[in-house]
Amino acid sequence: MRAKTLGRGLLVILLTVTTLAFSSCANIQLLKYSFTEKTPANKALRAFPSQIPGAYGVYKIEVPEASHCLVHITQIHYVNGISEEEMKEIEKVQNNIYQILDYIINYLSLKKVYQEGKMKDPDVFNTLLNFWDETLNEMFNQLISLSEIDSGEINTIVAESLKEKERSKEYYQKTSAVSRLVNQRKLKTMASERASEAFKSMMFNYLANLYQEPFLTKTISVEMIEEISNALKEAIEDREDVLLDIICQNNDTLAVTVYGAGHDWEDNIAKWNLHHPKHKFSFIKVIPESASHLFILPSKNHYHYINLK
């Protein structure tokens, strides 16, 4: 019972600490054009290449009167605990993304890309990470004292976590398409996230995985696991909204991002456009050749054109 109370208390504390306000797009200068004509964003959507080396398909959703166009190059990337076989699949996808970005750099003179994981406020994020480490240590210590959990199991998890950090560092240095193009083509990376929303997503994802560990399944209720799962879904949606907000603040007509397979902006954009009629988004989704089987395609009723090899 005390372990359940501890788990719920941890959620309340972390949610309270990470509640930061979204910034507003209200003061952005609007582009001056007639809505009877194609907007610059939709001209960019139509000019965007429909066939790209390394891409399985390019899917376009054109929204009337859009001020911005988001290009989502979908990816799979390194996550903790993946096998060597899975890492080989990731390398194939990242090589496809390298081809895609390299082509767009040449075709559209692309200068920048919004990078998943890059924070607009990195200092705040690092502060939250330090707090998270301290909170986890306290939680583990209390769990050990409240039950018959072997401290060796906790030490194993901590050791594995440190090992995964090293693997992650190596991935971003050698495998990530964006990182390689930053070094080879001087591609500029832009922040795509804010600390509050990114930290919430990371936190709930960690807890969702942690609470499946055998030594915790007996102390955590099904209701608590469902609560964490729902909170994680909401946190992911919030992360995706942040990117739209940042693009809006930067007043980008065409914005390219490389983001994971678990993210899809189609529903976010539909909601965003309802609430921001003067800052609507059109949407392009680019799917790498090696990962076509992993992605949900955009809704067919929204297609303006579909181009497959």
Coordinates of C-alpha atoms in Angstrom, one line a residue:
M1 CA 0.0 0.0 0.0
R2 CA 2.8 2.4 0.9
A3 CA 4.5 1.6 -2.5
K4 CA 1.3 2.5 -4.3
T5 CA 1.1 5.7 -2.4
L6 CA 4.7 6.4 -3.2
G7 CA 4.1 5.9 -6.9
R8 CA 1.1 8.2 -7.0
G9 CA 2.9 10.8 -5.0
L10 CA 5.8 10.7 -7.4
L11 CA 3.5 11.4 -10.3
V12 CA 1.9 14.4 -8.5
I13 CA 5.3 15.9 -7.6
L14 CA 6.8 15.5 -11.1
L15 CA 3.7 16.9 -12.8
T16 CA 3.8 19.9 -10.5
V17 CA 7.5 20.6 -11.0
T18 CA 7.3 20.4 -14.8
T19 CA 4.3 22.6 -15.5
L20 CA 5.5 25.5 -17.6
A21 CA 3.4 27.7 -19.8
F22 CA 3.3 27.4 -23.6
S23 CA 4.5 30.4 -25.5
S24 CA 2.1 32.4 -27.8
C25 CA 2.2 33.1 -31.5
A26 CA -0.1 36.1 -31.1
N27 CA 2.5 38.7 -32.0
I28 CA 3.8 37.1 -35.2
Q29 CA 3.6 39.2 -38.3
L30 CA 1.3 37.5 -40.9
L31 CA 2.4 37.1 -44.5
K32 CA 0.7 39.6 -46.8
Y33 CA -1.1 37.9 -49.7
S34 CA -4.5 37.2 -51.0
F35 CA -6.2 34.0 -49.9
T36 CA -7.7 33.7 -53.3
E37 CA -4.3 32.7 -54.5
K38 CA -2.0 29.9 -53.4
T39 CA -0.3 30.8 -50.2
P40 CA 3.6 30.7 -50.0
A41 CA 3.3 27.6 -47.8
N42 CA 1.1 25.8 -50.2
K43 CA 3.3 26.8 -53.1
A44 CA 6.2 25.3 -51.2
L45 CA 4.1 22.1 -50.6
R46 CA 3.5 21.8 -54.4
A47 CA 7.1 22.5 -55.2
F48 CA 8.3 19.9 -52.8
P49 CA 9.7 16.9 -54.7
S50 CA 7.2 14.0 -55.1
Q51 CA 9.9 11.4 -55.6
I52 CA 13.0 11.4 -53.5
P53 CA 16.0 8.9 -53.5
G54 CA 15.7 6.9 -50.3
A55 CA 12.0 7.6 -49.8
Y56 CA 9.2 5.0 -50.1
G57 CA 6.6 7.7 -50.5
V58 CA 5.8 11.4 -50.2
Y59 CA 2.3 12.2 -48.9
K60 CA 0.9 15.7 -49.0
I61 CA -2.0 17.3 -47.2
E62 CA -2.8 20.8 -48.6
V63 CA -4.8 23.0 -46.2
P64 CA -6.4 26.1 -47.7
E65 CA -5.0 29.4 -46.5
A66 CA -2.1 27.6 -44.7
S67 CA 0.7 29.9 -43.5
H68 CA 3.2 27.1 -42.7
C69 CA 4.0 23.7 -44.2
L70 CA 5.5 21.0 -41.9
V71 CA 7.6 18.3 -43.6
H72 CA 7.9 15.3 -41.3
I73 CA 10.7 12.9 -42.4
T74 CA 9.8 9.8 -40.3
Q75 CA 12.5 7.8 -38.6
I76 CA 13.4 5.0 -36.3
H77 CA 16.2 5.9 -33.9
Y78 CA 18.2 4.5 -31.0
V79 CA 16.3 3.7 -27.9
N80 CA 17.4 1.9 -24.8
G81 CA 17.5 -1.8 -24.8
I82 CA 17.5 -2.5 -28.6
S83 CA 19.2 -5.6 -30.0
E84 CA 22.1 -5.6 -32.5
E85 CA 19.6 -6.8 -35.1
E86 CA 17.4 -3.9 -34.5
M87 CA 20.4 -1.6 -34.6
K88 CA 21.1 -2.8 -38.2
E89 CA 17.5 -1.9 -39.2
I90 CA 18.0 1.6 -37.7
E91 CA 21.2 2.0 -39.7
K92 CA 19.4 1.2 -42.9
V93 CA 16.6 3.8 -42.1
Q94 CA 19.2 6.4 -41.1
N95 CA 21.0 5.8 -44.4
N96 CA 17.7 6.4 -46.3
I97 CA 17.1 9.6 -44.3
Y98 CA 20.7 10.7 -45.2
Q99 CA 19.8 10.3 -48.9
I100 CA 16.5 12.1 -48.5
L101 CA 18.0 15.1 -46.6
D102 CA 21.0 15.3 -49.0
Y103 CA 18.6 15.4 -52.0
I104 CA 16.4 18.1 -50.3
I105 CA 19.5 20.1 -49.5
N106 CA 20.4 20.1 -53.2
Y107 CA 16.9 20.4 -54.6
L108 CA 15.5 23.1 -52.2
S109 CA 18.8 24.6 -50.8
L110 CA 17.6 23.4 -47.4
K111 CA 19.7 25.1 -44.7
K112 CA 18.1 23.9 -41.4
V113 CA 16.2 21.0 -39.9
Y114 CA 14.2 20.8 -36.7
Q115 CA 15.9 18.1 -34.7
E116 CA 14.1 15.7 -32.4
G117 CA 15.5 16.0 -28.9
K118 CA 17.1 19.5 -29.3
M119 CA 15.7 21.8 -26.6
K120 CA 14.8 25.5 -26.9
D121 CA 15.7 25.8 -23.2
P122 CA 18.5 23.2 -22.6
D123 CA 19.5 24.6 -19.2
V124 CA 16.0 24.0 -17.8
F125 CA 15.9 20.5 -19.3
N126 CA 19.3 19.6 -17.7
T127 CA 18.0 20.9 -14.3
L128 CA 14.9 18.7 -14.6
L129 CA 17.1 15.7 -15.5
N130 CA 19.2 16.2 -12.4
F131 CA 16.0 16.4 -10.4
W132 CA 14.7 13.2 -12.0
D133 CA 17.9 11.3 -11.2
E134 CA 17.7 12.4 -7.5
T135 CA 14.0 11.4 -7.4
L136 CA 14.6 8.0 -8.9
N137 CA 17.4 7.3 -6.4
E138 CA 15.0 8.3 -3.6
M139 CA 12.2 6.1 -5.0
F140 CA 14.5 3.1 -5.4
N141 CA 15.8 3.5 -1.8
Q142 CA 12.2 3.7 -0.4
L143 CA 11.2 0.7 -2.5
I144 CA 14.1 -1.3 -1.1
S145 CA 13.2 -0.4 2.4
L146 CA 9.5 -1.1 2.0
S147 CA 9.8 -4.6 0.6
E148 CA 12.0 -7.6 0.0
I149 CA 13.5 -6.2 -3.2
D150 CA 17.1 -7.1 -3.6
S151 CA 19.3 -4.0 -4.0
G152 CA 21.3 -5.9 -6.5
E153 CA 18.3 -5.7 -8.9
I154 CA 18.3 -2.0 -8.6
N155 CA 22.1 -1.8 -9.2
T156 CA 21.7 -3.9 -12.3
I157 CA 19.1 -1.5 -13.7
V158 CA 21.3 1.6 -12.9
A159 CA 24.4 -0.1 -14.5
E160 CA 22.4 -0.9 -17.7
S161 CA 21.2 2.6 -17.8
L162 CA 24.7 4.0 -17.8
K163 CA 25.7 1.5 -20.5
E164 CA 22.8 2.6 -22.7
K165 CA 23.9 6.2 -22.4
E166 CA 27.2 5.3 -23.9
R167 CA 25.5 3.4 -26.8
S168 CA 23.2 6.4 -27.4
K169 CA 26.2 8.8 -27.6
E170 CA 27.9 6.5 -30.1
Y171 CA 24.6 6.4 -32.2
Y172 CA 24.4 10.2 -32.4
Q173 CA 28.0 10.5 -33.4
K174 CA 28.2 7.7 -36.1
T175 CA 24.7 6.7 -37.2
S176 CA 22.3 9.6 -37.0
A177 CA 21.7 11.1 -40.5
V178 CA 21.1 14.5 -39.1
S179 CA 24.4 14.5 -37.1
R180 CA 26.3 13.3 -40.2
L181 CA 24.9 16.0 -42.4
V182 CA 25.6 18.7 -39.8
N183 CA 29.3 17.7 -40.1
Q184 CA 29.4 17.0 -43.8
R185 CA 27.0 19.6 -45.3
K186 CA 26.9 22.2 -42.6
L187 CA 23.2 21.6 -42.0
K188 CA 21.9 23.7 -39.2
T189 CA 19.8 22.1 -36.5
M190 CA 16.9 23.9 -34.8
A191 CA 15.3 23.3 -31.4
S192 CA 12.1 21.4 -31.8
E193 CA 11.2 20.9 -28.1
R194 CA 10.7 22.7 -24.8
A195 CA 12.0 21.2 -21.5
S196 CA 8.6 20.9 -19.8
E197 CA 6.8 18.8 -22.4
A198 CA 9.9 16.8 -23.4
F199 CA 10.6 16.0 -19.7
K200 CA 7.0 14.9 -19.1
S201 CA 7.1 12.6 -22.1
M202 CA 10.5 11.1 -21.0
M203 CA 9.3 10.7 -17.4
F204 CA 6.1 8.9 -18.2
N205 CA 7.8 6.7 -20.9
Y206 CA 10.4 5.7 -18.3
L207 CA 7.8 4.9 -15.6
A208 CA 5.7 2.9 -18.1
N209 CA 8.7 0.7 -18.8
L210 CA 9.9 0.6 -15.2
Y211 CA 6.6 -0.5 -13.8
Q212 CA 6.7 -3.6 -16.1
E213 CA 9.8 -4.8 -14.3
P214 CA 9.1 -8.0 -12.4
F215 CA 10.1 -6.6 -9.0
L216 CA 7.5 -3.8 -9.3
T217 CA 4.5 -5.6 -11.0
K218 CA 3.3 -6.9 -7.6
T219 CA 3.4 -3.4 -5.9
I220 CA 1.8 -1.3 -8.7
S221 CA -1.9 -1.5 -9.5
V222 CA -3.4 -2.0 -13.0
E223 CA -5.1 1.3 -12.5
M224 CA -1.8 3.1 -11.9
I225 CA -0.3 1.5 -15.0
E226 CA -3.3 2.7 -17.1
E227 CA -3.0 6.1 -15.6
I228 CA 0.7 6.3 -16.6
S229 CA -0.1 5.1 -20.1
N230 CA -2.8 7.8 -20.6
A231 CA -0.5 10.4 -19.3
L232 CA 2.2 9.3 -21.7
K233 CA -0.1 9.6 -24.7
E234 CA -1.1 13.1 -23.6
A235 CA 2.6 14.1 -23.1
I236 CA 3.5 12.9 -26.6
E237 CA 0.7 15.0 -28.0
D238 CA 2.0 18.0 -26.1
R239 CA 5.5 17.5 -27.5
E240 CA 4.2 17.5 -31.0
D241 CA 2.2 20.7 -30.4
V242 CA 5.4 22.4 -29.2
L243 CA 7.0 21.9 -32.6
L244 CA 4.1 23.6 -34.3
D245 CA 4.3 26.5 -31.8
I246 CA 8.1 26.9 -32.4
I247 CA 7.7 26.9 -36.2
C248 CA 4.9 29.5 -35.7
Q249 CA 7.2 31.7 -33.6
N250 CA 10.0 31.4 -36.1
N251 CA 7.5 32.3 -38.9
D252 CA 8.9 29.5 -41.2
T253 CA 7.0 28.9 -44.4
L254 CA 8.5 25.5 -44.9
A255 CA 9.8 23.6 -41.9
V256 CA 11.5 20.2 -42.1
T257 CA 11.8 17.9 -39.1
V258 CA 13.2 14.4 -38.6
Y259 CA 11.1 12.7 -35.9
G260 CA 10.4 9.2 -34.7
A261 CA 7.9 6.7 -35.9
G262 CA 5.7 7.1 -32.8
H263 CA 4.8 10.7 -33.7
D264 CA 2.2 11.8 -36.2
W265 CA 1.3 15.4 -36.7
E266 CA -1.9 14.9 -38.8
D267 CA -4.2 14.9 -35.8
N268 CA -2.3 17.7 -34.1
I269 CA -2.4 19.9 -37.2
A270 CA -6.2 19.3 -37.6
K271 CA -6.7 20.6 -34.0
W272 CA -4.1 23.3 -34.3
N273 CA -5.8 24.7 -37.5
L274 CA -9.1 25.0 -35.7
H275 CA -7.7 27.0 -32.9
H276 CA -5.2 29.1 -35.0
P277 CA -7.0 30.1 -38.2
K278 CA -4.4 32.7 -39.0
H279 CA -1.5 30.2 -38.6
K280 CA -2.7 27.1 -40.3
F281 CA -0.4 24.3 -41.4
S282 CA -0.3 22.1 -44.5
F283 CA 1.6 18.8 -44.0
I284 CA 4.0 16.6 -45.9
K285 CA 5.0 13.1 -44.6
V286 CA 8.1 11.5 -46.1
I287 CA 8.6 7.8 -45.4
P288 CA 12.0 6.1 -45.7
E289 CA 12.3 3.1 -48.0
S290 CA 13.6 0.7 -45.3
A291 CA 10.8 1.5 -42.9
S292 CA 7.6 1.6 -44.9
H293 CA 6.2 -1.3 -43.0
L294 CA 6.5 0.6 -39.7
F295 CA 4.4 3.6 -40.4
I296 CA 0.7 4.5 -40.5
L297 CA 0.0 6.4 -43.6
P298 CA -2.0 9.7 -43.5
S299 CA -5.8 9.5 -43.9
K300 CA -6.7 8.8 -47.5
N301 CA -9.5 11.3 -47.5
H302 CA -6.9 14.0 -46.9
Y303 CA -4.6 13.1 -49.9
H304 CA -4.1 15.7 -52.5
Y305 CA -1.5 13.5 -54.2
I306 CA 0.2 10.3 -53.4
N307 CA 3.5 9.3 -55.1
L308 CA 4.9 5.8 -54.6
K309 CA 7.9 4.3 -56.3

